[in-house]
mmCIF file of C-alpha atoms in Angstrom:
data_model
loop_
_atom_site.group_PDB
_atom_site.id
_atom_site.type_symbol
_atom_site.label_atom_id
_atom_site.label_comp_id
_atom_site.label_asym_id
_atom_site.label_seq_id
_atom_site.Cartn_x
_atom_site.Cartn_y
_atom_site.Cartn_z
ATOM 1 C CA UNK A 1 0.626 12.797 18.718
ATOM 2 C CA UNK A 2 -2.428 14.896 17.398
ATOM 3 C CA UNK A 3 -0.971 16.382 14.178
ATOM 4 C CA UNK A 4 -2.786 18.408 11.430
ATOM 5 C CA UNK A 5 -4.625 22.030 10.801
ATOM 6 C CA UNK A 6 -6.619 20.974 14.060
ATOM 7 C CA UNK A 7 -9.677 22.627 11.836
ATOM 8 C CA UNK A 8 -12.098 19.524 13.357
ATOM 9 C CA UNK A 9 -10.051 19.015 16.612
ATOM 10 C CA UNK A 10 -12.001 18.975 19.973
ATOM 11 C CA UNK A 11 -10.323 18.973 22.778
ATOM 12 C CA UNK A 12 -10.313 15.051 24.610
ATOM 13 C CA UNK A 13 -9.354 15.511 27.815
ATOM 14 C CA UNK A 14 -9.366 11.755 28.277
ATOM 15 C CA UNK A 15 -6.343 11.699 26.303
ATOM 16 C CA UNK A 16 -2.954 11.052 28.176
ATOM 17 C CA UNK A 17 -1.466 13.720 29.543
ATOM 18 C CA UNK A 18 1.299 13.106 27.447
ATOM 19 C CA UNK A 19 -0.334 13.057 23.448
ATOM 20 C CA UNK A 20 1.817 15.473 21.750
ATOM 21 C CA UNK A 21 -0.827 18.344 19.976
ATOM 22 C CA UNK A 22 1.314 20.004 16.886
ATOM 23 C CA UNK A 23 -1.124 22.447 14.893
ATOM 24 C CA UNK A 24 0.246 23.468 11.465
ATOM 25 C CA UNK A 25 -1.899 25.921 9.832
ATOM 26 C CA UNK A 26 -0.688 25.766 6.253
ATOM 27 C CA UNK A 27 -3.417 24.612 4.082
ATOM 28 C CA UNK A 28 -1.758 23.766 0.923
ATOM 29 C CA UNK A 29 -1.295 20.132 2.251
ATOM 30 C CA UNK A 30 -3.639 17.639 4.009
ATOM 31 C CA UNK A 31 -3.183 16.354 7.671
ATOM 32 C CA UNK A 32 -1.497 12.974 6.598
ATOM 33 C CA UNK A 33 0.611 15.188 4.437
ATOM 34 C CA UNK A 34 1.582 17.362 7.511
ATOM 35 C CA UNK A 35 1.915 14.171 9.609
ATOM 36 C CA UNK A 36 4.751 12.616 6.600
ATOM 37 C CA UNK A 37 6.693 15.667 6.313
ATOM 38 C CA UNK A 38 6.613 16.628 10.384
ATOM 39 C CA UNK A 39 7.993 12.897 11.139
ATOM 40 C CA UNK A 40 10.568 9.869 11.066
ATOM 41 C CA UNK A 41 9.358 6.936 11.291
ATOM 42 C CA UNK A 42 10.596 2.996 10.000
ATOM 43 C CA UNK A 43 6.878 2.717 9.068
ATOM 44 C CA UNK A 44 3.737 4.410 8.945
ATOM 45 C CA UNK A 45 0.703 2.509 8.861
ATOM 46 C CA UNK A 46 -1.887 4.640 8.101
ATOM 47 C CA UNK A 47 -6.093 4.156 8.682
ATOM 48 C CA UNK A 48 -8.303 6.618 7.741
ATOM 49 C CA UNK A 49 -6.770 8.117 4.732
ATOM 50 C CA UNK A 50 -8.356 5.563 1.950
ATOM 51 C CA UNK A 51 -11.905 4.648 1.514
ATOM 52 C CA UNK A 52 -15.444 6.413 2.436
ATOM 53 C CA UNK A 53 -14.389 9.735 0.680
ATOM 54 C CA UNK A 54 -12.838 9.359 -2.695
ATOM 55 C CA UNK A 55 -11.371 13.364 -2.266
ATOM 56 C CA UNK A 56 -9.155 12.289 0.248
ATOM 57 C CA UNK A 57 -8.453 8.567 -1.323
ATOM 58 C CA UNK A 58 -6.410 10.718 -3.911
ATOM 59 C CA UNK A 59 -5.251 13.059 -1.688
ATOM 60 C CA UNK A 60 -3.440 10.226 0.007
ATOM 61 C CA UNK A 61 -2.239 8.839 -2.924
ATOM 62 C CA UNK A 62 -0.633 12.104 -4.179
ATOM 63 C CA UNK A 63 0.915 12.392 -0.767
ATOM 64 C CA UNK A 64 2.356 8.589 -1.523
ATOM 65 C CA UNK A 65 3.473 9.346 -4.815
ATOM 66 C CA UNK A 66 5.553 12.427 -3.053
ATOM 67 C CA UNK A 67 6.570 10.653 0.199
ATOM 68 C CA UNK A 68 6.699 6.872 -1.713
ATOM 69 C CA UNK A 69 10.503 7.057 -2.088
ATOM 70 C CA UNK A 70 11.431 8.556 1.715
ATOM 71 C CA UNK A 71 9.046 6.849 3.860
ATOM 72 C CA UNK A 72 7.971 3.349 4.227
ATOM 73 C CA UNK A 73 4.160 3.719 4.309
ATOM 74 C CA UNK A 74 1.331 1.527 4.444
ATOM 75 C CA UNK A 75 -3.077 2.616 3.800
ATOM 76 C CA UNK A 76 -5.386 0.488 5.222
ATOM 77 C CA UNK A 77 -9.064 -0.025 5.031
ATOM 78 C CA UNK A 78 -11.712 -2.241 5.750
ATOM 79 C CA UNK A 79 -10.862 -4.026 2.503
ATOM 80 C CA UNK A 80 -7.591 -3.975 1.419
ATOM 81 C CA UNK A 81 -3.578 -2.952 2.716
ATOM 82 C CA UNK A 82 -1.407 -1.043 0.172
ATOM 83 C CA UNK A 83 2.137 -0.657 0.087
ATOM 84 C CA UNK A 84 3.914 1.761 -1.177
ATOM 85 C CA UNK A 85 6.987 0.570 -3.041
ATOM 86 C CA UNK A 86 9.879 0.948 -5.314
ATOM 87 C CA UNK A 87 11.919 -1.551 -6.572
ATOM 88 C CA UNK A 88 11.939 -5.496 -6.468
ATOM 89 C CA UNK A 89 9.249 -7.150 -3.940
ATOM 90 C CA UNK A 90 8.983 -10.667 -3.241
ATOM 91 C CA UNK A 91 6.390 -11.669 -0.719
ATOM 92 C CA UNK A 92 4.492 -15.294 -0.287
ATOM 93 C CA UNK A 93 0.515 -15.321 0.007
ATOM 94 C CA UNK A 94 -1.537 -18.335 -0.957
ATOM 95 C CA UNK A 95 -2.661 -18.804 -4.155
ATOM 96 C CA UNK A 96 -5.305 -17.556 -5.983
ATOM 97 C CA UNK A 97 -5.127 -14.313 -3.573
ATOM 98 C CA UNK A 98 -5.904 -10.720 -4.732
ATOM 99 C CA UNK A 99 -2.778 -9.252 -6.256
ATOM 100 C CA UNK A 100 -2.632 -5.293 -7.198
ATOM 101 C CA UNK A 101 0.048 -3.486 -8.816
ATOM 102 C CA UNK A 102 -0.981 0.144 -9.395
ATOM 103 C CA UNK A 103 1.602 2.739 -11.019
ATOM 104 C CA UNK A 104 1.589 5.836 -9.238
ATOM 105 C CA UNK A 105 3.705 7.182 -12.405
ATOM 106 C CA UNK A 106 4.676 5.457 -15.155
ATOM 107 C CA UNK A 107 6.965 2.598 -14.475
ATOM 108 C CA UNK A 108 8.533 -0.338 -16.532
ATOM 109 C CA UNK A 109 8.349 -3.732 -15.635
ATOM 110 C CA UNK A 110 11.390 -6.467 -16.182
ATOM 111 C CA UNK A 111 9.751 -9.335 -15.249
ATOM 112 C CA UNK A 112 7.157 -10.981 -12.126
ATOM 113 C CA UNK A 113 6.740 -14.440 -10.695
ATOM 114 C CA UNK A 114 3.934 -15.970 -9.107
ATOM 115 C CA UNK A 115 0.944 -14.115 -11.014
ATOM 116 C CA UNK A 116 -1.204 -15.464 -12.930
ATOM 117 C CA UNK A 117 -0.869 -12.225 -15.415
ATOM 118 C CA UNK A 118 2.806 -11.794 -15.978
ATOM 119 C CA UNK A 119 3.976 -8.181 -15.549
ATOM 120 C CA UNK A 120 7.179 -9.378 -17.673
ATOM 121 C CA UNK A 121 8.301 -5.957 -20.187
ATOM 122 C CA UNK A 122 5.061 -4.299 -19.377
ATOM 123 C CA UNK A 123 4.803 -0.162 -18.399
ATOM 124 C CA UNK A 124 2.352 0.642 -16.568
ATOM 125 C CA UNK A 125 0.581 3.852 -16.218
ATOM 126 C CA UNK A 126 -2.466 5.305 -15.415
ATOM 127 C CA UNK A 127 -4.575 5.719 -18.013
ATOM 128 C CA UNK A 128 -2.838 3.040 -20.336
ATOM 129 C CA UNK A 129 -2.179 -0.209 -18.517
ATOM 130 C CA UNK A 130 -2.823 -0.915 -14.687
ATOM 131 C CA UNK A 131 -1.824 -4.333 -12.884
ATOM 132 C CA UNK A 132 -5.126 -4.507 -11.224
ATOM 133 C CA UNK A 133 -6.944 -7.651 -9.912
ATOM 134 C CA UNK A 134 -4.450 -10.104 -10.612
ATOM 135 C CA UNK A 135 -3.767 -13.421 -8.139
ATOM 136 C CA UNK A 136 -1.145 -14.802 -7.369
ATOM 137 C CA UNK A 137 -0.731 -18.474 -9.241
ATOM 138 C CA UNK A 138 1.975 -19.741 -6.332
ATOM 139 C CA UNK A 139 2.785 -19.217 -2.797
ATOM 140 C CA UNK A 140 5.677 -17.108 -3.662
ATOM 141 C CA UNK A 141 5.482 -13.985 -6.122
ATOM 142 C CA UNK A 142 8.095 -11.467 -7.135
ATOM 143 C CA UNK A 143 7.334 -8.391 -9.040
ATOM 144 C CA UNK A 144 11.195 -6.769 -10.483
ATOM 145 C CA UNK A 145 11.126 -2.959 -11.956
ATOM 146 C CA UNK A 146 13.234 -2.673 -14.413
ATOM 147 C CA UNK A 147 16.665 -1.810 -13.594
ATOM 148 C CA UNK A 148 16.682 1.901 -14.220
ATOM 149 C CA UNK A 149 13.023 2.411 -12.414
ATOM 150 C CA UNK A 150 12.848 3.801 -8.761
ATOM 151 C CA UNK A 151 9.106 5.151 -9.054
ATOM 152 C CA UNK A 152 6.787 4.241 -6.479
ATOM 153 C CA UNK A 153 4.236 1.561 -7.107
ATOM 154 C CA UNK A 154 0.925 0.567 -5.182
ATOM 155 C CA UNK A 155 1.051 -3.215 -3.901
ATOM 156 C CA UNK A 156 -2.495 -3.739 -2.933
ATOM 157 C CA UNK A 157 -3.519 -7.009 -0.942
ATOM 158 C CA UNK A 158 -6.841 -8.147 1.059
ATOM 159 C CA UNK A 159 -6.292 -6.562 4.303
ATOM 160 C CA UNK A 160 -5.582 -10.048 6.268
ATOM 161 C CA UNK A 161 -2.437 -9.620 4.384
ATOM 162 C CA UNK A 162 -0.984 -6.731 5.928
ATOM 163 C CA UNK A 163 1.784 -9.251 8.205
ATOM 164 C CA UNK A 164 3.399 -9.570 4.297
ATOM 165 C CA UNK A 165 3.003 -5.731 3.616
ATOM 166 C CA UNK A 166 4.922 -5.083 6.640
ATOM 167 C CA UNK A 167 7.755 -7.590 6.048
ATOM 168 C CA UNK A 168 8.241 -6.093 2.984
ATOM 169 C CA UNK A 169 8.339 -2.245 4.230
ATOM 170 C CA UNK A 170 10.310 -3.434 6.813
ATOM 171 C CA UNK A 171 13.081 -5.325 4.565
ATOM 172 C CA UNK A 172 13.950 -1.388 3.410
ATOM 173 C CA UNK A 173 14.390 0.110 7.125
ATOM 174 C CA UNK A 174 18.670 0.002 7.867
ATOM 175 C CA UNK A 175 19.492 -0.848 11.250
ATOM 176 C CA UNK A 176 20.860 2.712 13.311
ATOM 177 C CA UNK A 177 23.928 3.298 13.496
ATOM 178 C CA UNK A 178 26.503 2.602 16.560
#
């Protein structure tokens, strides 16, 4: 499916007969905004929306703050995979890999395992304290909200990651019902 303003849309006709074209003219959101909010998915892994233009690297993180708690989401670049999470993650990676935890709103910490910079009783918020370019000091790490917290977080990894990303956006999806 094609979905968006269609502003920069050309018409492909190479595309199957079959891609789904949904304009939605409203301008107060972005495309990938219009895309969350006009779908259901289990998971969204999303390419294009992070990177070469910061403008829309925030855009898409204000759409992940919004969506965060609703939809299971992954950005992806060239460089890294990032998760967007609530609650207690545990994930295994080998040491000394790149380890991100980015507050999308302030959030309290209870404790972490497996990083080499404990997030144990920390809040982190933008502007104050960020969990950026940590590592993880074992195979398996944990990273626990406090009990009261259901904010979204960023978990950013190296991209060659993304398999553990995906386990653990996938651990939230409930089976259908019979």
């Amino acid at each position: 499916a094609i979905i968006g303003d269609l502003d920069s849309y050309v018409d492909d006709r190479n595309l199957p007969t079959s891609t789904l074209v949904v304009e939605l003219s409203e301008q107060i959101t972005t495309d990938f905004e219009k895309c969350l909010y006009k779908t259901d998915a289990p998971l969204y892994i999303c390419l294009g929306m992070i990177g070469k233009r910061f403008d829309h690297s925030l855009a898409a993180l204000h759409a992940a703050q919004k969506y965060g708690r609703r939809k299971n989401m992954i950005l992806m670049d060239e460089t890294d995979v990032i998760a967007v999470v609530s609650g207690t993650v545990s994930f295994e990676v080998p040491p000394e890999t790149r380890i991100s935890v980015y507050p999308l709103s302030p959030i309290k910490m209870a404790a972490s395992e497996g990083l080499y910079y404990p997030l144990d009783d920390l809040t982190l918020a933008q502007g104050e304290l960020i969990g950026t370019s940590n590592c993880a000091n074992d195979t398996q790490v944990k990273i626990v909200p406090a009990v009261e917290q259901n904010a979204p977080y960023l978990l950013i990894l190296p991209n060659k990651h993304l398999n553990a990303l995906i386990e653990i956006e996938m651990s939230h999806v409930s089976a259908p019902g019979i």
